Coordinates of C-alpha atoms and ligand atoms in Angstrom, one line a residue:
X1 CA 29.7 7.2 -41.3
X2 CA 31.4 9.6 -39.0
X3 CA 28.0 10.9 -37.9
X4 CA 26.9 7.4 -37.3
X5 CA 29.9 6.7 -35.1
X6 CA 29.4 10.0 -33.2
X7 CA 25.8 9.0 -32.6
X8 CA 26.9 5.6 -31.4
X9 CA 29.5 7.0 -29.1
X10 CA 27.0 9.6 -27.8
X11 CA 24.4 6.9 -27.1
X12 CA 27.1 4.9 -25.3
X13 CA 27.9 7.9 -23.1
X14 CA 24.3 8.4 -22.3
X15 CA 23.9 4.8 -21.3
X16 CA 27.0 4.9 -19.1
X17 CA 25.7 8.1 -17.5
X18 CA 22.4 6.6 -16.6
X19 CA 24.1 3.4 -15.4
X20 CA 26.4 5.5 -13.2
X21 CA 23.5 7.7 -11.9
X22 CA 21.4 4.6 -11.3
X23 CA 24.1 3.0 -9.3
X24 CA 25.2 6.0 -7.3
X25 CA 21.8 7.1 -6.1
X26 CA 21.5 5.7 -2.6
X27 CA 18.5 3.5 -2.2
X28 CA 15.8 5.6 -0.7
X29 CA 14.2 2.9 1.4
X30 CA 15.6 -0.2 2.9
X31 CA 15.0 -3.3 1.0
X32 CA 12.2 -5.2 2.7
X33 CA 13.2 -8.6 4.2
X34 CA 13.1 -10.9 1.3
X35 CA 10.9 -14.0 1.5
X36 CA 14.1 -16.0 1.8
X37 CA 15.2 -14.0 4.8
X38 CA 12.2 -15.2 6.8
X39 CA 12.3 -18.8 7.9
X40 CA 9.7 -21.0 9.5
X41 CA 11.9 -21.7 12.5
X42 CA 12.6 -18.0 13.4
X43 CA 12.1 -17.0 17.0
X44 CA 9.1 -15.0 18.1
X45 CA 11.3 -12.0 18.6
X46 CA 12.7 -12.3 15.1
X47 CA 9.1 -12.5 13.7
X48 CA 8.1 -9.4 15.7
X49 CA 11.1 -7.5 14.5
X50 CA 10.5 -8.5 10.8
X51 CA 6.8 -7.5 11.2
X52 CA 7.8 -4.1 12.6
X53 CA 10.1 -3.6 9.6
X54 CA 7.2 -4.5 7.2
X55 CA 4.8 -2.2 9.1
X56 CA 7.1 0.8 8.8
X57 CA 8.5 -0.1 5.4
X58 CA 7.1 -1.9 2.5
X59 CA 3.8 -2.7 4.2
X60 CA 2.9 1.0 4.0
X61 CA 0.9 0.6 7.2
X62 CA 2.7 3.5 8.9
X63 CA 1.6 5.9 6.2
X64 CA -1.8 5.7 7.7
X65 CA -1.6 4.2 11.2
X66 CA 0.0 5.5 14.3
X67 CA 1.0 3.5 17.3
X68 CA 0.4 5.5 20.5
X69 CA -1.2 8.7 19.2
X70 CA -4.8 9.1 18.3
X71 CA -5.1 8.8 14.6
X72 CA -7.1 11.4 12.7
X73 CA -8.0 9.3 9.7
X74 CA -6.9 5.8 10.7
X75 CA -7.0 4.1 14.0
X76 CA -4.2 4.1 16.5
X77 CA -3.0 0.5 16.7
X78 CA -1.5 0.7 20.2
X79 CA -3.1 -2.2 22.1
X80 CA -4.4 -3.9 19.0
X81 CA -2.9 -7.2 20.2
X82 CA -5.4 -7.5 23.0
X83 CA -8.1 -5.5 21.2
X84 CA -8.1 -8.0 18.3
X85 CA -9.2 -10.8 20.7
X86 CA -12.0 -8.6 22.0
X87 CA -13.2 -7.6 18.5
X88 CA -14.3 -11.1 17.5
X89 CA -16.4 -11.3 20.8
X90 CA -18.3 -8.1 20.1
X91 CA -22.0 -8.7 19.4
X92 CA -21.8 -6.5 16.3
X93 CA -18.9 -8.5 14.8
X94 CA -20.0 -10.1 11.5
X95 CA -16.8 -11.6 10.2
X96 CA -15.4 -15.1 9.9
X97 CA -12.5 -14.7 12.3
X98 CA -12.6 -16.9 15.4
X99 CA -9.7 -15.4 17.3
X100 CA -7.4 -12.4 17.5
X101 CA -4.8 -13.4 15.0
X102 CA -7.5 -14.3 12.4
X103 CA -9.1 -11.0 13.0
X104 CA -5.8 -9.3 12.2
X105 CA -5.4 -11.2 9.0
X106 CA -9.0 -10.5 8.1
X107 CA -8.4 -6.8 8.7
X108 CA -5.7 -7.0 6.0
X109 CA -7.6 -9.1 3.5
X110 CA -11.1 -7.8 3.9
X111 CA -10.7 -4.5 5.8
X112 CA -14.4 -3.5 5.4
X113 CA -15.7 -6.6 7.3
X114 CA -15.3 -4.7 10.5
X115 CA -15.0 -1.0 10.3
X116 CA -13.6 0.6 13.4
X117 CA -16.0 3.0 15.1
X118 CA -15.4 6.6 14.0
X119 CA -13.5 5.7 10.8
X120 CA -14.3 5.2 7.2
X121 CA -13.7 2.0 5.3
X122 CA -10.8 3.4 3.4
X123 CA -8.1 0.8 4.2
X124 CA -6.9 -0.9 1.0
X125 CA -6.9 -4.7 1.1
X126 CA -3.2 -5.3 1.5
X127 CA -3.2 -9.0 2.6
X128 CA -2.6 -10.6 -0.7
X129 CA 0.6 -8.7 -1.2
X130 CA 2.2 -10.4 1.8
X131 CA 3.4 -14.0 1.6
X132 CA 2.7 -16.5 4.3
X133 CA 5.7 -15.8 6.5
X134 CA 5.4 -12.0 6.0
X135 CA 1.8 -12.3 7.2
X136 CA 3.0 -14.2 10.2
X137 CA 5.5 -11.5 10.9
X138 CA 3.0 -8.7 10.6
X139 CA 0.5 -10.5 12.9
X140 CA 3.3 -11.2 15.4
X141 CA 4.2 -7.5 15.5
X142 CA 0.5 -6.5 15.9
X143 CA 0.0 -9.1 18.6
X144 CA 3.0 -7.7 20.4
X145 CA 1.2 -4.4 20.7
X146 CA -0.5 -5.0 24.0
X147 CA -1.1 -8.7 23.6
X148 CA 0.7 -12.0 23.7
X149 CA 2.3 -13.3 20.5
X150 CA 0.8 -16.7 19.7
X151 CA 1.6 -17.2 16.0
X152 CA 4.7 -19.1 14.9
X153 CA 6.4 -19.8 11.6
X154 CA 4.1 -22.8 11.2
X155 CA 0.9 -20.7 11.5
X156 CA -1.2 -20.4 8.3
X157 CA -4.4 -18.6 7.8
X158 CA -6.0 -20.9 5.3
X159 CA -9.5 -19.3 5.8
X160 CA -8.2 -16.0 4.3
X161 CA -5.3 -17.1 2.2
X162 CA -6.3 -20.3 0.4
X163 CA -4.6 -23.4 1.5
X164 CA -1.5 -21.6 2.6
X165 CA 0.2 -22.8 -0.5
X166 CA 3.6 -21.2 -0.5
X167 CA 3.8 -21.1 -4.3
X168 CA 0.5 -19.2 -4.6
X169 CA 1.6 -16.8 -1.9
X170 CA 4.9 -16.2 -3.7
X171 CA 3.1 -15.4 -7.0
X172 CA 0.8 -13.0 -5.4
X173 CA 3.7 -11.4 -3.5
X174 CA 5.6 -11.0 -6.8
X175 CA 2.7 -9.1 -8.1
X176 CA 0.7 -9.4 -11.2
X177 CA 1.0 -7.1 -14.2
X178 CA -1.8 -4.6 -14.6
X179 CA -3.2 -6.4 -17.5
X180 CA -3.7 -9.7 -15.6
X181 CA -5.7 -8.0 -12.8
X182 CA -9.4 -8.4 -13.1
X183 CA -11.2 -5.2 -13.1
X184 CA -13.2 -4.7 -9.9
X185 CA -15.7 -2.6 -11.8
X186 CA -17.6 0.0 -9.9
X187 CA -17.9 3.8 -10.1
X188 CA -15.1 6.3 -9.7
X189 CA -16.1 7.2 -6.1
X190 CA -16.3 3.5 -5.2
X191 CA -12.9 2.8 -6.6
X192 CA -11.4 5.8 -4.9
X193 CA -12.7 4.4 -1.6
X194 CA -11.7 0.9 -2.3
X195 CA -8.1 1.8 -3.2
X196 CA -7.6 4.0 -0.1
X197 CA -7.3 7.2 -2.1
X198 CA -9.8 8.9 0.3
X199 CA -7.5 8.2 3.3
X200 CA -5.1 10.7 1.9
X201 CA -7.2 12.9 -0.4
X202 CA -10.4 14.9 0.0
X203 CA -12.6 14.9 -3.1
X204 CA -15.4 17.1 -1.9
X205 CA -13.7 20.1 -0.2
X206 CA -10.5 22.1 -0.7
X207 CA -8.9 20.6 2.4
X208 CA -5.5 19.2 2.7
X209 CA -5.1 15.7 4.2
X210 CA -2.0 13.7 3.8
X211 CA -2.1 14.6 0.1
X212 CA -3.5 17.6 -1.8
X213 CA -7.3 17.9 -2.2
X214 CA -8.5 16.5 -5.4
X215 CA -11.8 18.3 -5.4
X216 CA -10.7 20.6 -8.3
X217 CA -8.1 18.3 -9.8
X218 CA -10.0 18.2 -13.1
X219 CA -9.8 22.0 -13.4
X220 CA -6.1 22.1 -12.5
X221 CA -4.7 19.1 -14.5
X222 CA -5.4 17.0 -17.5
X223 CA -6.1 13.3 -17.7
X224 CA -2.5 12.5 -18.5
X225 CA -1.2 14.2 -15.5
X226 CA -3.8 12.5 -13.3
X227 CA -2.9 9.1 -14.8
X228 CA 0.7 9.7 -14.2
X229 CA 0.1 10.8 -10.6
X230 CA -1.4 7.5 -9.9
X231 CA 1.0 5.2 -11.8
X232 CA 4.2 7.1 -11.3
X233 CA 3.5 9.3 -8.3
X234 CA 7.1 10.6 -8.2
X235 CA 7.2 11.9 -11.7
X236 CA 5.4 15.0 -10.6
X237 CA 5.4 16.0 -7.0
X238 CA 2.7 18.3 -5.9
X239 CA 4.3 21.4 -4.4
X240 CA 4.6 21.3 -0.7
X241 CA 4.0 17.6 -0.3
X242 CA 6.5 14.9 0.5
X243 CA 7.4 12.6 -2.4
X244 CA 7.3 8.8 -2.2
X245 CA 4.1 8.5 -0.1
X246 CA 2.0 7.1 -3.0
X247 CA 4.9 5.1 -4.3
X248 CA 5.7 3.2 -1.2
X249 CA 4.7 -0.2 -2.1
X250 CA 4.6 -3.7 -0.8
X251 CA 6.7 -5.2 -3.5
X252 CA 8.5 -2.2 -4.9
X253 CA 6.6 -2.2 -8.2
X254 CA 4.1 0.4 -7.3
X255 CA 0.9 -0.3 -5.4
X256 CA -1.3 1.6 -7.8
X257 CA 0.1 -0.1 -10.8
X258 CA -1.9 -3.0 -9.7
X259 CA -5.1 -1.2 -10.6
X260 CA -6.7 -3.0 -13.6
X261 CA -6.5 -0.8 -16.7
X262 CA -10.3 -0.5 -16.8
X263 CA -10.5 0.6 -13.2
X264 CA -7.7 3.0 -13.7
X265 CA -9.6 4.6 -16.6
X266 CA -12.7 4.9 -14.5
X267 CA -10.7 6.6 -11.7
X268 CA -9.0 9.0 -14.1
X269 CA -12.3 9.9 -15.8
X270 CA -13.8 10.5 -12.4
X271 CA -11.0 12.7 -11.1
X272 CA -10.9 14.6 -14.3
X273 CA -14.6 15.4 -13.8
X274 CA -13.9 17.0 -10.4
X275 CA -13.8 20.7 -11.1
X276 CA -14.2 22.2 -7.6
X277 CA -17.9 22.6 -7.8
X278 CA -17.8 24.9 -10.8
Ligands
HEC1 C1 -4.5 4.1 3.3 C2 -4.5 4.0 4.7 C3 -4.2 2.6 5.4 C4 -3.2 1.8 5.2 C5 -2.0 1.9 4.2 C6 -3.3 0.7 6.2 N1 -4.4 0.9 6.9 FE1 -5.1 -0.3 8.4 N2 -6.8 0.8 8.6 C7 -7.1 2.0 7.9 C8 -8.4 2.5 8.3 C9 -9.0 3.8 7.8 C10 -8.9 1.6 9.2 C11 -10.2 1.7 10.0 C12 -11.4 1.3 9.1 C13 -11.5 -0.2 9.1 O1 -11.6 -0.7 10.2 O2 -11.5 -0.8 8.0 C14 -7.9 0.5 9.4 C15 -8.0 -0.6 10.2 C16 -7.0 -1.5 10.5 C17 -7.1 -2.5 11.5 C18 -8.2 -2.8 12.5 C19 -8.0 -2.0 13.7 C20 -9.0 -2.3 14.8 O3 -9.0 -1.5 15.8 O4 -9.8 -3.2 14.7 C21 -5.9 -3.2 11.5 C22 -5.4 -4.3 12.4 C23 -5.0 -2.5 10.5 N3 -5.8 -1.5 9.9 C24 -3.7 -2.9 10.2 C25 -3.0 -2.4 9.1 C26 -1.7 -2.9 8.7 C27 -1.0 -4.0 9.4 C28 -1.4 -2.3 7.6 C29 -0.2 -2.5 6.7 C30 0.0 -3.8 6.1 C31 -2.4 -1.3 7.3 N4 -3.4 -1.4 8.3 C32 -2.4 -0.4 6.3 C33 -6.2 2.6 7.0 C34 -5.0 2.0 6.5
HEC2 C1 -0.8 7.4 1.7 C2 -1.4 8.6 1.2 C3 -1.9 8.6 -0.3 C4 -2.7 7.7 -0.9 C5 -3.3 6.4 -0.2 C6 -3.0 8.2 -2.2 N1 -2.3 9.4 -2.4 FE1 -2.4 10.5 -4.0 N2 -1.0 11.8 -3.2 C7 -0.5 11.7 -1.9 C8 0.5 12.8 -1.7 C9 1.3 13.0 -0.5 C10 0.5 13.5 -2.9 C11 1.4 14.7 -3.2 C12 2.8 14.3 -3.6 C13 2.8 13.8 -5.0 O1 2.4 14.5 -5.9 O2 3.3 12.6 -5.2 C14 -0.4 12.9 -3.8 C15 -0.7 13.3 -5.1 C16 -1.8 12.9 -5.9 C17 -2.2 13.5 -7.2 C18 -1.7 14.8 -7.8 C19 -2.4 15.9 -7.1 C20 -2.1 17.3 -7.5 O3 -2.7 18.2 -7.0 O4 -1.2 17.5 -8.3 C21 -3.3 12.7 -7.7 C22 -4.1 13.0 -8.9 C23 -3.5 11.6 -6.7 N3 -2.5 11.8 -5.7 C24 -4.4 10.6 -6.9 C25 -4.5 9.6 -6.0 C26 -5.4 8.4 -6.2 C27 -6.4 8.3 -7.4 C28 -5.3 7.6 -5.2 C29 -5.9 6.2 -5.0 C30 -5.8 5.3 -6.2 C31 -4.3 8.1 -4.3 N4 -3.9 9.3 -4.8 C32 -3.8 7.6 -3.1 C33 -0.8 10.8 -1.0 C34 -1.6 9.7 -1.2

């Protein structure tokens, strides 16, 4: 009985400890503006500011894009406000967008429809993770880069986002559990491209991009490690690299946790097979 009480007390202490630690660790990133913080009647300036916050924060855009400097792997978005209007006029443009704002939304929902000259189609489709007003905010911010902001809180992009149904948007923003996500299918290399892994990782040479080269990951690590690197990137931080990059997410639950289990397995098998050309 005494042992039992001791165990009980010990467990209680452990729980208290974790509770304390959990509450005392300062939040590493600012909470994104909640859906409820954005309102239809906000001013243009307020939408631009909210969009900027999403761009540098939970939108994860700034992990890849620069504004002002030439981007090595991802295009510089300075001037994109004006450029977006010009894109849809280009003879080579094959998409559905009829104006600049729609082009920007299309870039987020179907990035591969128009691939910027000199870049690979490695941008992940992030659009579904933003609700209607967050999308307006991001578009307002992008338009403000060299263009005129024409969107308002009333603007909806039904062509890309269904009927602009707030409830649907809220559900997709809340994120689905991995099990509910339909597998995209496809091979490992295709999935690695689709999910933007290649923007940060080389798979065919020992070169360091934003993240470590994965060309020999299968020789260095086992499948469990690889799986964990994808699902809980911060559990193990590769030496010499910044933490948090892969974990920055749109909704705080982990971007790559949205991979369907089947696709995750395909990716892990593929990476485990990369042995550095041995
Ligand atoms: C993993 C890296 C990555 C992330 C994250 C990312 N992008 Fe991209 N983005 C790219 C790449 C690479 C391209 C160029 C290829 C293409 O056009 O699909 C691109 C293209 C674009 C374009 C088209 C630019 C043009 O000149 O036509 C826009 C607009 C854009 N991104 C906006 C965003 C926004 C907004 C976010 C955040 C919500 C974001 N991107 C997140 C990699 C990324
Ligand atoms: C925005 C950049 C970025 C994207 C996108 C990204 N990663 Fe990473 N990844 C990193 C960084 C930085 C590290 C090193 C820090 C760490 O371990 O968390 C890393 C680490 C890893 C590791 C551990 C590598 C080692 O040598 O220990 C694996 C495996 C990995 N990533 C796989 C993936 C896969 C698969 C994807 C796509 C589903 C992906 N990453 C997308 C930046 C990125």
